[in-house]
Tab-separated table of C-alpha atoms and ligand atoms in Angstrom:
chain	number	residue	atom	x	y	z
B	8	MET	CA	41.835	27.962	3.510
B	9	PRO	CA	44.052	31.768	3.404
B	10	THR	CA	44.574	31.670	6.962
B	11	LYS	CA	44.622	36.137	6.791
B	12	VAL	CA	41.145	37.491	5.574
B	13	GLU	CA	41.588	39.640	2.047
B	14	LYS	CA	39.915	42.789	1.154
B	15	ASP	CA	39.691	42.339	-2.460
B	16	SER	CA	41.385	46.752	-3.616
B	17	VAL	CA	38.620	47.478	-5.749
B	18	THR	CA	35.482	45.925	-4.116
B	19	GLY	CA	37.019	46.463	-0.651
B	20	ARG	CA	34.900	42.980	0.709
B	21	GLU	CA	36.429	40.008	1.853
B	22	THR	CA	38.038	37.257	-1.263
B	23	THR	CA	37.586	33.486	-0.696
B	24	GLY	CA	42.059	33.648	-0.771
B	25	HIS	CA	41.531	31.839	-4.154
B	26	GLU	CA	43.329	32.593	-7.134
B	27	TRP	CA	43.409	32.335	-10.869
B	28	ASP	CA	45.823	35.048	-12.992
B	29	GLY	CA	45.099	37.729	-11.217
B	30	LEU	CA	41.252	37.494	-11.394
B	31	LYS	CA	39.777	36.781	-7.099
B	32	GLU	CA	36.868	35.428	-5.751
B	33	LEU	CA	34.763	37.347	-3.221
B	34	ASN	CA	33.294	35.916	-0.722
B	35	THR	CA	29.811	35.636	-1.587
B	36	PRO	CA	28.347	33.528	0.516
B	37	LEU	CA	23.703	32.308	0.558
B	38	PRO	CA	21.822	34.351	2.019
B	39	LYS	CA	20.478	33.551	5.332
B	40	TRP	CA	16.929	33.206	4.368
B	41	TRP	CA	17.185	30.421	1.755
B	42	LEU	CA	20.064	28.895	4.186
B	43	TYR	CA	17.551	28.053	6.882
B	44	VAL	CA	14.442	26.945	4.303
B	45	PHE	CA	17.387	24.910	1.670
B	46	TYR	CA	17.781	23.512	5.440
B	47	ALA	CA	14.462	22.783	6.852
B	48	CYS	CA	12.966	21.154	3.058
B	49	ILE	CA	15.712	18.801	4.479
B	50	ALA	CA	14.131	18.237	8.180
B	51	PHE	CA	11.095	18.131	6.540
B	52	GLY	CA	11.905	15.167	4.040
B	53	LEU	CA	14.399	13.253	6.975
B	54	VAL	CA	10.636	13.471	8.326
B	55	TRP	CA	8.699	12.721	5.062
B	56	VAL	CA	10.475	9.157	4.600
B	57	VAL	CA	10.118	8.446	8.284
B	58	ILE	CA	6.043	8.786	8.125
B	59	TYR	CA	4.980	8.325	4.262
B	60	PRO	CA	6.404	5.759	2.026
B	61	ALA	CA	9.520	5.983	0.226
B	62	PHE	CA	11.578	3.563	-1.101
B	63	PRO	CA	10.128	2.511	-4.445
B	64	VAL	CA	9.264	-0.949	-2.592
B	65	SER	CA	5.422	-2.209	-2.869
B	66	GLY	CA	3.806	-1.341	0.632
B	67	ALA	CA	4.140	1.292	3.203
B	68	THR	CA	7.793	1.854	3.889
B	69	GLY	CA	6.834	4.681	6.405
B	70	LEU	CA	5.218	4.960	10.609
B	71	SER	CA	1.995	6.210	9.447
B	72	GLY	CA	1.296	2.575	7.244
B	73	TRP	CA	0.052	5.553	4.671
B	74	THR	CA	-0.116	3.752	0.848
B	75	ALA	CA	-1.694	5.941	-2.051
B	76	ARG	CA	-3.128	2.403	-3.358
B	77	GLY	CA	-5.067	1.670	0.242
B	78	ALA	CA	-5.653	5.763	0.236
B	79	ILE	CA	-7.927	4.821	-2.645
B	80	GLY	CA	-9.386	2.337	-1.306
B	81	PRO	CA	-12.423	2.918	-0.043
B	82	GLU	CA	-13.374	5.642	-3.001
B	83	LEU	CA	-12.591	2.675	-5.416
B	84	GLU	CA	-15.016	-0.100	-2.914
B	85	ALA	CA	-18.485	2.602	-2.836
B	86	GLU	CA	-17.913	2.815	-6.650
B	87	ARG	CA	-18.581	-0.924	-7.097
B	88	ALA	CA	-20.556	-1.295	-4.851
B	89	LYS	CA	-22.849	0.881	-6.690
B	90	GLN	CA	-22.290	-0.460	-10.267
B	91	GLU	CA	-22.583	-3.911	-8.414
B	92	PRO	CA	-26.598	-4.236	-8.372
B	93	MET	CA	-26.050	-3.171	-12.813
B	94	LEU	CA	-23.256	-6.443	-12.685
B	95	ALA	CA	-25.294	-8.224	-11.421
B	96	ARG	CA	-28.217	-8.082	-13.610
B	97	MET	CA	-25.289	-8.597	-16.630
B	98	ARG	CA	-23.700	-11.707	-14.100
B	99	ALA	CA	-28.061	-13.122	-13.960
B	100	ALA	CA	-28.609	-11.953	-17.774
B	101	THR	CA	-27.145	-13.913	-20.662
B	102	PRO	CA	-26.191	-11.993	-23.981
B	103	ALA	CA	-28.995	-12.128	-26.040
B	104	GLU	CA	-30.986	-10.795	-22.883
B	105	ILE	CA	-28.907	-8.272	-22.407
B	106	ALA	CA	-28.909	-7.329	-26.080
B	107	ALA	CA	-32.845	-7.259	-26.051
B	108	ASP	CA	-33.389	-4.618	-23.452
B	109	PRO	CA	-32.450	-1.345	-24.200
B	110	ALA	CA	-31.488	-0.415	-20.883
B	111	LEU	CA	-29.421	-3.678	-20.382
B	112	ARG	CA	-28.003	-3.021	-23.440
B	113	SER	CA	-26.929	0.442	-23.270
B	114	TYR	CA	-24.782	0.082	-20.612
B	115	ALA	CA	-23.109	-3.703	-21.312
B	116	LEU	CA	-21.730	-1.600	-24.403
B	117	ALA	CA	-20.647	1.673	-22.528
B	118	GLY	CA	-18.366	-0.880	-20.334
B	119	GLY	CA	-17.775	-3.612	-23.143
B	120	ARG	CA	-16.521	-0.323	-24.996
B	121	ILE	CA	-13.894	0.007	-22.068
B	122	ALA	CA	-13.255	-3.798	-21.394
B	123	PHE	CA	-12.416	-4.125	-24.518
B	124	ALA	CA	-10.220	-0.863	-25.677
B	125	ASN	CA	-8.160	-2.712	-21.489
B	126	ASN	CA	-8.197	-6.473	-22.938
B	127	CYS	CA	-8.562	-7.282	-26.470
B	128	ALA	CA	-7.288	-3.761	-28.579
B	129	ALA	CA	-3.771	-4.858	-28.660
B	130	CYS	CA	-4.000	-7.692	-30.748
B	131	HIS	CA	-7.978	-6.475	-32.101
B	132	GLY	CA	-7.414	-2.970	-32.718
B	133	SER	CA	-9.698	-0.248	-30.904
B	134	GLY	CA	-12.142	-0.352	-33.365
B	135	GLY	CA	-12.392	-4.438	-33.339
B	136	GLN	CA	-10.759	-3.677	-37.320
B	137	GLY	CA	-8.600	-6.631	-36.595
B	138	ALA	CA	-4.120	-6.617	-37.602
B	139	VAL	CA	-2.509	-7.951	-40.144
B	140	GLY	CA	-0.379	-11.441	-38.975
B	141	GLY	CA	-3.401	-14.036	-37.866
B	142	PHE	CA	-5.489	-11.014	-35.524
B	143	PRO	CA	-9.306	-11.388	-37.329
B	144	SER	CA	-11.890	-7.838	-37.799
B	145	LEU	CA	-14.358	-8.781	-34.875
B	146	ALA	CA	-16.145	-6.114	-36.590
B	147	ASP	CA	-16.531	-8.053	-39.888
B	148	ASP	CA	-19.490	-10.720	-40.966
B	149	ASP	CA	-16.296	-13.274	-42.204
B	150	TRP	CA	-16.434	-15.465	-38.806
B	151	LEU	CA	-14.019	-18.200	-37.820
B	152	TYR	CA	-16.239	-20.160	-34.941
B	153	GLY	CA	-19.494	-18.158	-35.720
B	154	GLY	CA	-20.949	-13.909	-34.869
B	155	GLY	CA	-23.989	-15.417	-33.015
B	156	PHE	CA	-24.581	-15.038	-28.742
B	157	GLU	CA	-23.822	-17.739	-28.005
B	158	ALA	CA	-20.596	-18.515	-30.116
B	159	ILE	CA	-19.158	-15.555	-29.495
B	160	HIS	CA	-18.776	-15.859	-25.726
B	161	GLY	CA	-17.709	-19.722	-25.946
B	162	THR	CA	-15.404	-18.393	-28.122
B	163	ILE	CA	-14.201	-14.756	-25.413
B	164	ALA	CA	-14.223	-17.253	-22.204
B	165	HIS	CA	-12.460	-20.273	-24.045
B	166	GLY	CA	-9.925	-18.705	-25.832
B	167	VAL	CA	-8.767	-20.215	-29.238
B	168	ARG	CA	-5.023	-23.476	-28.385
B	169	ASN	CA	-3.820	-21.666	-25.555
B	170	GLY	CA	-3.099	-25.038	-23.857
B	171	VAL	CA	-4.809	-24.089	-20.175
B	172	ASP	CA	-8.603	-23.945	-21.206
B	173	ALA	CA	-10.133	-27.433	-22.151
B	174	ASP	CA	-12.338	-26.097	-24.123
B	175	ALA	CA	-10.351	-23.413	-25.960
B	176	ARG	CA	-11.494	-23.788	-29.585
B	177	GLY	CA	-9.434	-24.232	-32.485
B	178	ILE	CA	-7.486	-27.561	-33.749
B	179	ALA	CA	-4.157	-28.078	-35.650
B	180	MET	CA	-4.157	-27.296	-38.881
B	181	PRO	CA	-1.227	-30.327	-40.239
B	182	ARG	CA	2.559	-28.189	-41.034
B	183	PHE	CA	2.338	-29.974	-44.648
B	184	LEU	CA	5.577	-29.612	-45.475
B	185	ALA	CA	7.824	-29.187	-42.186
B	186	ASP	CA	6.036	-32.832	-41.868
B	187	GLY	CA	6.394	-34.235	-45.260
B	188	LEU	CA	2.872	-34.857	-45.474
B	189	LEU	CA	3.144	-32.907	-49.304
B	190	THR	CA	6.006	-32.509	-51.425
B	191	ALA	CA	7.579	-29.279	-52.025
B	192	ALA	CA	6.276	-29.563	-55.486
B	193	GLN	CA	2.396	-30.353	-54.236
B	194	VAL	CA	3.059	-27.749	-51.724
B	195	GLY	CA	3.130	-25.127	-54.799
B	196	ASP	CA	0.170	-26.558	-57.372
B	197	VAL	CA	-1.820	-26.714	-53.951
B	198	THR	CA	-1.317	-22.921	-53.282
B	199	GLU	CA	-1.804	-23.061	-57.345
B	200	HIS	CA	-5.098	-23.812	-56.477
B	201	VAL	CA	-5.964	-22.085	-53.233
B	202	LEU	CA	-5.180	-18.313	-54.860
B	203	GLY	CA	-7.273	-20.711	-57.961
B	204	LEU	CA	-10.992	-19.724	-55.839
B	205	THR	CA	-10.428	-16.215	-55.721
B	206	GLY	CA	-9.666	-16.436	-59.158
B	207	ARG	CA	-5.539	-15.578	-59.283
B	208	ALA	CA	-3.613	-18.131	-59.866
B	209	THR	CA	-1.412	-17.923	-62.601
B	210	ASP	CA	-0.188	-21.795	-64.018
B	211	PRO	CA	-3.594	-23.227	-65.206
B	212	ALA	CA	-1.788	-27.190	-65.047
B	213	ALA	CA	0.068	-26.484	-60.991
B	214	ALA	CA	-3.450	-25.223	-59.718
B	215	GLU	CA	-5.452	-28.551	-61.834
B	216	ARG	CA	-2.705	-30.874	-59.702
B	217	GLY	CA	-3.722	-28.271	-57.067
B	218	ALA	CA	-7.118	-29.658	-56.669
B	219	ALA	CA	-6.470	-33.000	-56.679
B	220	VAL	CA	-4.468	-32.574	-53.690
B	221	PHE	CA	-6.843	-30.416	-52.208
B	222	ALA	CA	-9.518	-32.657	-51.829
B	223	GLU	CA	-7.770	-35.099	-50.876
B	224	ASN	CA	-5.606	-32.968	-48.038
B	225	CYS	CA	-8.074	-30.002	-47.100
B	226	VAL	CA	-11.541	-30.633	-47.639
B	227	SER	CA	-11.955	-32.045	-44.783
B	228	CYS	CA	-11.741	-28.675	-42.817
B	229	HIS	CA	-11.471	-26.593	-45.470
B	230	GLY	CA	-14.762	-27.475	-47.847
B	231	GLU	CA	-14.785	-28.059	-51.118
B	232	LYS	CA	-14.833	-25.266	-51.666
B	233	GLY	CA	-12.690	-23.559	-49.321
B	234	GLU	CA	-15.636	-22.592	-47.508
B	235	GLY	CA	-14.327	-22.943	-44.476
B	236	ASN	CA	-15.736	-25.462	-41.423
B	237	ARG	CA	-16.832	-23.392	-38.333
B	238	ASP	CA	-16.357	-25.586	-35.911
B	239	MET	CA	-12.723	-26.349	-36.406
B	240	GLY	CA	-12.285	-22.833	-37.097
B	241	ALA	CA	-10.635	-23.355	-40.288
B	242	PRO	CA	-11.071	-19.779	-42.123
B	243	ARG	CA	-12.518	-19.951	-45.685
B	244	LEU	CA	-10.924	-19.925	-47.915
B	245	ASN	CA	-12.428	-18.976	-51.337
B	246	ASP	CA	-12.793	-15.009	-49.943
B	247	GLN	CA	-11.429	-11.489	-49.895
B	248	VAL	CA	-10.056	-12.034	-46.252
B	249	TRP	CA	-7.236	-13.722	-44.864
B	250	LEU	CA	-6.098	-13.990	-41.500
B	251	TYR	CA	-2.676	-14.428	-42.686
B	252	GLY	CA	-1.883	-12.873	-45.889
B	253	GLY	CA	-4.483	-13.961	-48.858
B	254	ASP	CA	-0.862	-13.586	-51.132
B	255	LYS	CA	1.363	-16.722	-52.898
B	256	ALA	CA	3.673	-15.894	-50.408
B	257	ASN	CA	1.888	-16.146	-47.364
B	258	ILE	CA	-0.246	-19.573	-48.993
B	259	LEU	CA	2.796	-21.331	-49.051
B	260	ARG	CA	3.938	-20.436	-45.568
B	261	SER	CA	0.258	-21.501	-44.465
B	262	VAL	CA	-0.004	-24.823	-46.138
B	263	GLY	CA	3.644	-25.708	-45.469
B	264	TYR	CA	4.652	-24.672	-41.700
B	265	ALA	CA	0.896	-23.924	-40.846
B	266	ARG	CA	-0.427	-21.623	-38.602
B	267	ALA	CA	-2.098	-21.594	-34.660
B	268	GLY	CA	-3.508	-18.495	-33.495
B	269	VAL	CA	-3.478	-18.352	-29.485
B	270	MET	CA	-5.689	-16.307	-28.066
B	271	PRO	CA	-6.144	-16.024	-23.793
B	272	ASN	CA	-9.135	-17.325	-22.217
B	273	TRP	CA	-10.795	-14.510	-19.821
B	274	SER	CA	-13.352	-16.577	-18.245
B	275	THR	CA	-10.637	-17.075	-15.446
B	276	ARG	CA	-9.321	-13.399	-16.199
B	277	LEU	CA	-13.226	-11.540	-16.264
B	278	ASP	CA	-15.693	-10.569	-14.076
B	279	PRO	CA	-18.953	-13.014	-16.342
B	280	ALA	CA	-21.058	-9.705	-16.061
B	281	ILE	CA	-18.181	-8.327	-18.092
B	282	VAL	CA	-17.478	-11.452	-20.293
B	283	ASN	CA	-21.163	-10.665	-20.967
B	284	MET	CA	-20.574	-7.334	-21.053
B	285	LEU	CA	-18.061	-7.725	-24.445
B	286	THR	CA	-19.996	-9.780	-25.665
B	287	VAL	CA	-22.840	-7.795	-26.626
B	288	TYR	CA	-19.733	-5.090	-26.985
B	289	VAL	CA	-18.510	-7.709	-29.940
B	290	HIS	CA	-22.174	-8.328	-31.359
B	291	ALA	CA	-22.381	-4.936	-31.640
B	292	LEU	CA	-19.135	-4.349	-33.851
B	293	GLY	CA	-20.861	-4.807	-36.781
B	294	GLY	CA	-21.089	-8.999	-38.103
B	295	GLY	CA	-23.325	-10.099	-35.143
B	296	GLU	CA	-25.299	-12.740	-36.512
Q	13	HEC	C1	-2.737	-12.075	-27.506
Q	13	HEC	C2	-3.757	-11.423	-28.183
Q	13	HEC	C3	-5.326	-11.431	-28.524
Q	13	HEC	C4	-6.215	-10.858	-27.759
Q	13	HEC	C5	-5.273	-9.915	-26.501
Q	13	HEC	C6	-7.259	-11.474	-27.370
Q	13	HEC	N1	-7.091	-12.169	-28.289
Q	13	HEC	FE1	-9.305	-12.772	-29.450
Q	13	HEC	N2	-8.435	-14.203	-30.828
Q	13	HEC	C7	-6.897	-13.650	-30.806
Q	13	HEC	C8	-6.377	-14.660	-32.911
Q	13	HEC	C9	-4.956	-14.374	-32.532
Q	13	HEC	C10	-8.276	-14.934	-32.745
Q	13	HEC	C11	-8.276	-15.744	-33.453
Q	13	HEC	C12	-7.719	-17.484	-33.267
Q	13	HEC	C13	-7.606	-18.550	-34.857
Q	13	HEC	O1	-6.279	-17.991	-35.539
Q	13	HEC	O2	-8.819	-19.584	-34.743
Q	13	HEC	C14	-8.893	-14.393	-31.789
Q	13	HEC	C15	-9.930	-14.755	-32.281
Q	13	HEC	C16	-10.795	-14.059	-31.832
Q	13	HEC	C17	-12.764	-14.113	-31.719
Q	13	HEC	C18	-12.622	-15.056	-33.260
Q	13	HEC	C19	-13.673	-14.405	-33.898
Q	13	HEC	C20	-14.206	-15.773	-35.234
Q	13	HEC	O3	-13.779	-14.726	-35.694
Q	13	HEC	O4	-14.448	-16.155	-34.800
Q	13	HEC	C21	-13.139	-13.164	-31.158
Q	13	HEC	C22	-15.089	-12.899	-30.900
Q	13	HEC	C23	-12.352	-12.276	-29.513
Q	13	HEC	N3	-11.317	-13.262	-30.704
Q	13	HEC	C24	-12.324	-11.910	-29.125
Q	13	HEC	C25	-11.873	-10.978	-28.432
Q	13	HEC	C26	-11.935	-10.219	-27.014
Q	13	HEC	C27	-13.566	-9.529	-27.066
Q	13	HEC	C28	-10.791	-10.360	-26.512
Q	13	HEC	C29	-10.663	-9.644	-25.320
Q	13	HEC	C30	-11.570	-9.497	-24.023
Q	13	HEC	C31	-10.237	-11.110	-26.916
Q	13	HEC	N4	-10.507	-10.982	-27.934
Q	13	HEC	C32	-8.477	-11.326	-26.631
Q	13	HEC	C33	-5.677	-13.364	-30.296
Q	13	HEC	C34	-6.794	-12.079	-29.041
Q	14	HEC	C1	-7.526	-30.264	-39.959
Q	14	HEC	C2	-8.028	-29.375	-40.169
Q	14	HEC	C3	-7.221	-28.871	-42.015
Q	14	HEC	C4	-6.881	-29.273	-43.001
Q	14	HEC	C5	-6.259	-31.169	-42.848
Q	14	HEC	C6	-5.953	-28.134	-42.927
Q	14	HEC	N1	-6.190	-26.433	-42.938
Q	14	HEC	FE1	-5.929	-25.407	-43.936
Q	14	HEC	N2	-6.611	-23.982	-41.504
Q	14	HEC	C7	-6.139	-24.699	-40.157
Q	14	HEC	C8	-7.286	-24.089	-39.310
Q	14	HEC	C9	-7.859	-24.284	-38.025
Q	14	HEC	C10	-6.434	-23.119	-40.131
Q	14	HEC	C11	-6.391	-21.225	-39.492
Q	14	HEC	C12	-5.264	-20.977	-38.313
Q	14	HEC	C13	-5.470	-20.387	-37.376
Q	14	HEC	O1	-6.590	-19.720	-37.339
Q	14	HEC	O2	-4.458	-19.470	-36.819
Q	14	HEC	C14	-6.187	-22.587	-41.269
Q	14	HEC	C15	-5.628	-22.047	-42.060
Q	14	HEC	C16	-5.032	-21.656	-43.876
Q	14	HEC	C17	-4.334	-21.256	-43.737
Q	14	HEC	C18	-4.083	-19.634	-43.931
Q	14	HEC	C19	-5.575	-18.685	-44.448
Q	14	HEC	C20	-5.872	-17.593	-43.879
Q	14	HEC	O3	-6.477	-16.901	-43.546
Q	14	HEC	O4	-4.460	-16.472	-43.867
Q	14	HEC	C21	-4.003	-21.575	-45.041
Q	14	HEC	C22	-3.707	-20.677	-46.399
Q	14	HEC	C23	-4.760	-22.993	-45.087
Q	14	HEC	N3	-5.051	-22.681	-44.199
Q	14	HEC	C24	-4.632	-23.751	-45.577
Q	14	HEC	C25	-5.184	-25.385	-46.252
Q	14	HEC	C26	-4.700	-26.288	-47.337
Q	14	HEC	C27	-3.918	-25.940	-48.712
Q	14	HEC	C28	-4.451	-27.164	-47.006
Q	14	HEC	C29	-4.372	-28.394	-47.856
Q	14	HEC	C30	-3.402	-29.058	-47.892
Q	14	HEC	C31	-5.145	-27.424	-45.445
Q	14	HEC	N4	-5.393	-25.891	-44.950
Q	14	HEC	C32	-5.741	-27.779	-44.888
Q	14	HEC	C33	-7.150	-26.621	-40.991
Q	14	HEC	C34	-6.958	-27.205	-41.152
């Protein structure tokens, strides 16, 4: 800091004493009003930090004990209480009964749509159209486990191959190549046969040999003609609907290494009323039986 206050000769104002290449910096302090507002903001901030939650940890960290979650709690509670009579009816009725009652049905469809968007759309698509890689469409009439109310309800409640629900659906298909149950040549042959089920075989001799392999290893689950089996969740192989892709490479992989689609069980995650509403919603997507 310069000891002697220096005036700029042109403007007559004080300088800070800093000089660069002959240019001097004028001393222009912040306006007082601005400074006081600034100090007031700092004081306000300090008080806020003491009273309200201000640190990135959960729960109330301020002296007042206020939290945003706590503040909307009563509102949520009131909203829930408003829904409760209807939810109780959803719990008490079966999905088939809900679907048969126009008032219950429209409530279930509206609620089911929201619950579906929140819990199911990530895997099954926003309209239940499914996704490549083993996530079946729920909007068509091609069902792995059945499209009646009870079947859909069972699948949603218990899930598929999740290892936590004893009633989960889905058995395991053997890994024919990985576990040495068939040779690579046999897997190639049976793949030709599977392609032949939808008229796409390119090597008749291989498809012929594959038919024998299929009869011995596959019909117990997939059926004589590849029509599938809902008790096991073995998909139909003689249609155009594929969980994992119906081209040669994907079928080879399915047969050689097997697939095992997994779905969580929802009976422990969602209110039984919501599971019922989801059942009615999925049933109404297009393929309900
Ligand atoms: C983590 C992904 C995932 C989520 C989330 C999920 N599912 Fe699934 N779901 C699957 C898979 C994978 C299958 C097929 C299982 C198989 O290969 O056998 C399936 C199968 C189904 C089926 C049987 C379809 C048929 O053809 O029989 C229904 C019904 C179903 N899901 C409904 C739901 C509903 C309703 C929800 C939301 C509450 C949901 N899923 C959430 C992955 C998921
Ligand atoms: C123990 C029962 C079982 C046997 C035996 C079995 N499969 Fe499967 N297979 C399944 C199941 C269950 C699935 C569905 C896996 C899933 O959903 O993730 C499946 C899936 C498939 C798929 C995939 C279908 C799709 O839509 O993408 C093909 C292809 C297939 N099997 C072919 C065969 C062939 C060929 C054989 C005989 C060499 C065979 N399977 C034997 C149960 C079986």
